Amino acid sequence: MSSFGFLFTIVVITGYWLVKHAAGRLVDRIATEKKIDEKRVYYVRTVINLGLIVVTFILVSLSLGIDYSHLTIFFSSAFAVIGVAFFAQWSILSNVTASIIVYFFFPYKVGDKVKIVDGENSIEGKIKEITLFHVILLGSGNQISTYPNSLVFQKAVIIQPEERG
């Protein structure tokens, strides 16, 4: 390995560490502002960290002289998986992607009473938990229902005011 390759590797690893901590602080700040559950924060931080690790691994591989043709195959496969994650409703990855989007941009949180409008299949209840794959709702009679994040992302969600007695 050349001295440039070694220096580049050090810069990439330092950059990973800096971006990881900056992203962590950003996620924590958003979580504090929106009063988001700690489990959701953990899920989001984990997904972001895994993405950063993949990017760091690729950059370090390039600096170590790994053949570009092998990385091209890897990139093609990764983009295909990412494409499925964003566009395939049935995909597990689409639920993870939707979970991240729900985390940053949706106005409801754990404890809110919501109605997910889905025609005759509408569902309502109090949000018990938002995981990487599902929103868990506590319905009437303590009935627990799960609803995939990718569908929550696509459907209208009505936040209902708490009934006051």
Coordinates of C-alpha atoms in Angstrom, one line a residue:
M1 CA 0.0 0.0 0.0
S2 CA 1.3 3.4 -0.9
S3 CA 1.6 6.3 1.6
F4 CA -1.3 8.0 -0.2
G5 CA -3.4 4.8 0.2
F6 CA -2.6 4.7 3.9
L7 CA -3.3 8.4 4.4
F8 CA -6.6 8.1 2.5
T9 CA -7.6 5.1 4.7
I10 CA -6.9 7.2 7.8
V11 CA -8.9 10.1 6.4
V12 CA -11.8 7.8 5.5
I13 CA -11.9 6.1 9.0
T14 CA -11.7 9.5 10.7
G15 CA -14.5 10.8 8.4
Y16 CA -16.6 7.8 9.3
W17 CA -16.2 8.6 13.0
L18 CA -17.0 12.3 12.6
V19 CA -20.1 11.7 10.4
K20 CA -21.3 8.9 12.7
H21 CA -21.2 11.2 15.7
A22 CA -22.7 14.2 13.8
A23 CA -25.5 12.0 12.5
G24 CA -26.1 10.6 16.0
R25 CA -26.3 14.1 17.4
L26 CA -28.8 15.1 14.7
V27 CA -31.0 12.1 15.3
D28 CA -30.9 12.7 19.0
R29 CA -31.8 16.4 18.5
I30 CA -34.7 15.5 16.3
A31 CA -35.8 12.8 18.8
T32 CA -35.8 15.3 21.6
E33 CA -37.7 18.0 19.7
K34 CA -40.4 15.5 18.5
K35 CA -40.4 13.5 21.8
I36 CA -39.6 10.2 19.9
D37 CA -39.4 6.9 21.7
E38 CA -35.8 5.6 22.5
K39 CA -36.4 2.4 20.6
R40 CA -37.1 4.3 17.4
V41 CA -34.0 6.4 17.9
Y42 CA -32.0 3.2 18.3
Y43 CA -33.4 1.7 15.1
V44 CA -32.7 4.8 13.1
R45 CA -29.1 5.2 14.5
T46 CA -28.5 1.5 13.7
V47 CA -29.6 1.9 10.0
I48 CA -27.6 5.1 9.6
N49 CA -24.5 3.4 11.1
L50 CA -24.8 0.4 8.9
G51 CA -25.0 2.6 5.8
L52 CA -21.9 4.5 7.0
I53 CA -20.0 1.3 7.6
V54 CA -20.8 0.1 4.0
V55 CA -19.6 3.4 2.5
T56 CA -16.5 3.3 4.7
F57 CA -15.8 -0.3 3.7
I58 CA -16.1 0.5 0.0
L59 CA -13.8 3.5 0.2
V60 CA -11.2 1.6 2.2
S61 CA -11.4 -1.2 -0.3
L62 CA -10.7 1.2 -3.1
S63 CA -7.7 2.7 -1.2
L64 CA -6.3 -0.8 -0.7
G65 CA -6.4 -1.5 -4.4
I66 CA -9.4 -3.8 -4.8
D67 CA -10.3 -4.2 -8.4
Y68 CA -12.9 -1.8 -9.6
S69 CA -14.8 -4.4 -11.6
H70 CA -15.6 -6.3 -8.4
L71 CA -16.9 -3.1 -6.8
T72 CA -19.0 -2.4 -9.9
I73 CA -20.8 -5.7 -9.4
F74 CA -21.3 -4.8 -5.8
F75 CA -22.6 -1.3 -6.6
S76 CA -25.0 -2.7 -9.2
S77 CA -26.4 -5.2 -6.7
A78 CA -26.7 -2.6 -3.9
F79 CA -28.6 -0.2 -6.2
A80 CA -30.9 -3.0 -7.2
V81 CA -31.7 -3.8 -3.6
I82 CA -32.1 -0.1 -2.8
G83 CA -34.5 0.3 -5.8
V84 CA -36.6 -2.6 -4.4
A85 CA -36.5 -1.0 -1.0
F86 CA -37.9 2.3 -2.2
F87 CA -40.5 0.9 -4.7
A88 CA -41.6 -2.6 -3.8
Q89 CA -44.5 -2.5 -1.4
W90 CA -44.0 -6.0 -0.2
S91 CA -40.3 -5.7 0.5
I92 CA -38.8 -5.9 4.0
L93 CA -36.4 -3.2 3.0
S94 CA -39.3 -1.0 2.0
N95 CA -40.6 -1.2 5.5
V96 CA -37.2 -0.3 6.9
T97 CA -36.9 2.6 4.5
A98 CA -40.5 3.8 5.4
S99 CA -39.6 3.5 9.1
I100 CA -36.8 6.0 8.6
I101 CA -39.0 8.4 6.6
V102 CA -41.8 8.0 9.3
Y103 CA -39.2 8.8 11.9
F104 CA -38.1 12.1 10.4
F105 CA -41.2 13.4 8.8
F106 CA -44.4 12.1 10.2
P107 CA -46.3 14.0 13.0
Y108 CA -47.5 11.1 15.1
K109 CA -45.6 9.3 17.8
V110 CA -46.0 6.5 20.4
G111 CA -49.1 7.2 22.5
D112 CA -51.1 9.0 19.8
K113 CA -54.5 7.6 18.9
V114 CA -54.7 7.2 15.1
K115 CA -56.9 6.0 12.3
I116 CA -55.1 4.5 9.2
V117 CA -57.5 5.1 6.4
D118 CA -57.5 2.1 4.0
G119 CA -61.0 1.9 2.6
E120 CA -63.0 -0.9 4.2
N121 CA -59.8 -2.2 5.9
S122 CA -59.2 1.0 7.9
I123 CA -57.8 0.4 11.4
E124 CA -57.6 2.6 14.5
G125 CA -56.0 2.4 17.9
K126 CA -53.3 3.9 20.1
I127 CA -49.8 3.6 18.8
K128 CA -48.0 1.3 21.2
E129 CA -44.7 1.0 19.3
I130 CA -43.1 1.9 16.0
T131 CA -40.6 -0.7 15.0
L132 CA -38.4 -1.1 11.9
F133 CA -41.1 -3.1 10.2
H134 CA -44.5 -2.3 11.8
V135 CA -46.6 0.2 13.6
I136 CA -48.1 -1.7 16.6
L137 CA -51.6 -0.4 17.5
L138 CA -53.5 -1.1 20.7
G139 CA -57.2 -1.2 19.7
S140 CA -60.5 -1.4 21.6
G141 CA -60.6 -4.3 24.1
N142 CA -56.7 -4.3 24.2
Q143 CA -56.6 -5.9 20.8
I144 CA -53.0 -5.6 19.3
S145 CA -52.7 -5.0 15.6
T146 CA -49.6 -4.5 13.4
Y147 CA -49.5 -2.5 10.3
P148 CA -46.5 -2.4 7.9
N149 CA -44.6 0.8 7.8
S150 CA -44.6 0.9 4.0
L151 CA -48.4 0.9 4.1
V152 CA -48.6 3.5 6.8
F153 CA -46.3 5.7 4.6
Q154 CA -48.8 5.3 1.7
K155 CA -52.1 5.7 3.5
A156 CA -53.7 8.7 5.1
V157 CA -53.2 8.7 8.9
I158 CA -55.7 10.7 11.0
I159 CA -54.5 11.6 14.5
Q160 CA -57.5 11.5 16.7
P161 CA -57.8 13.6 19.8
E162 CA -58.0 11.7 23.1
E163 CA -61.6 11.3 24.4
R164 CA -62.1 13.4 27.5
G165 CA -64.4 12.2 30.2

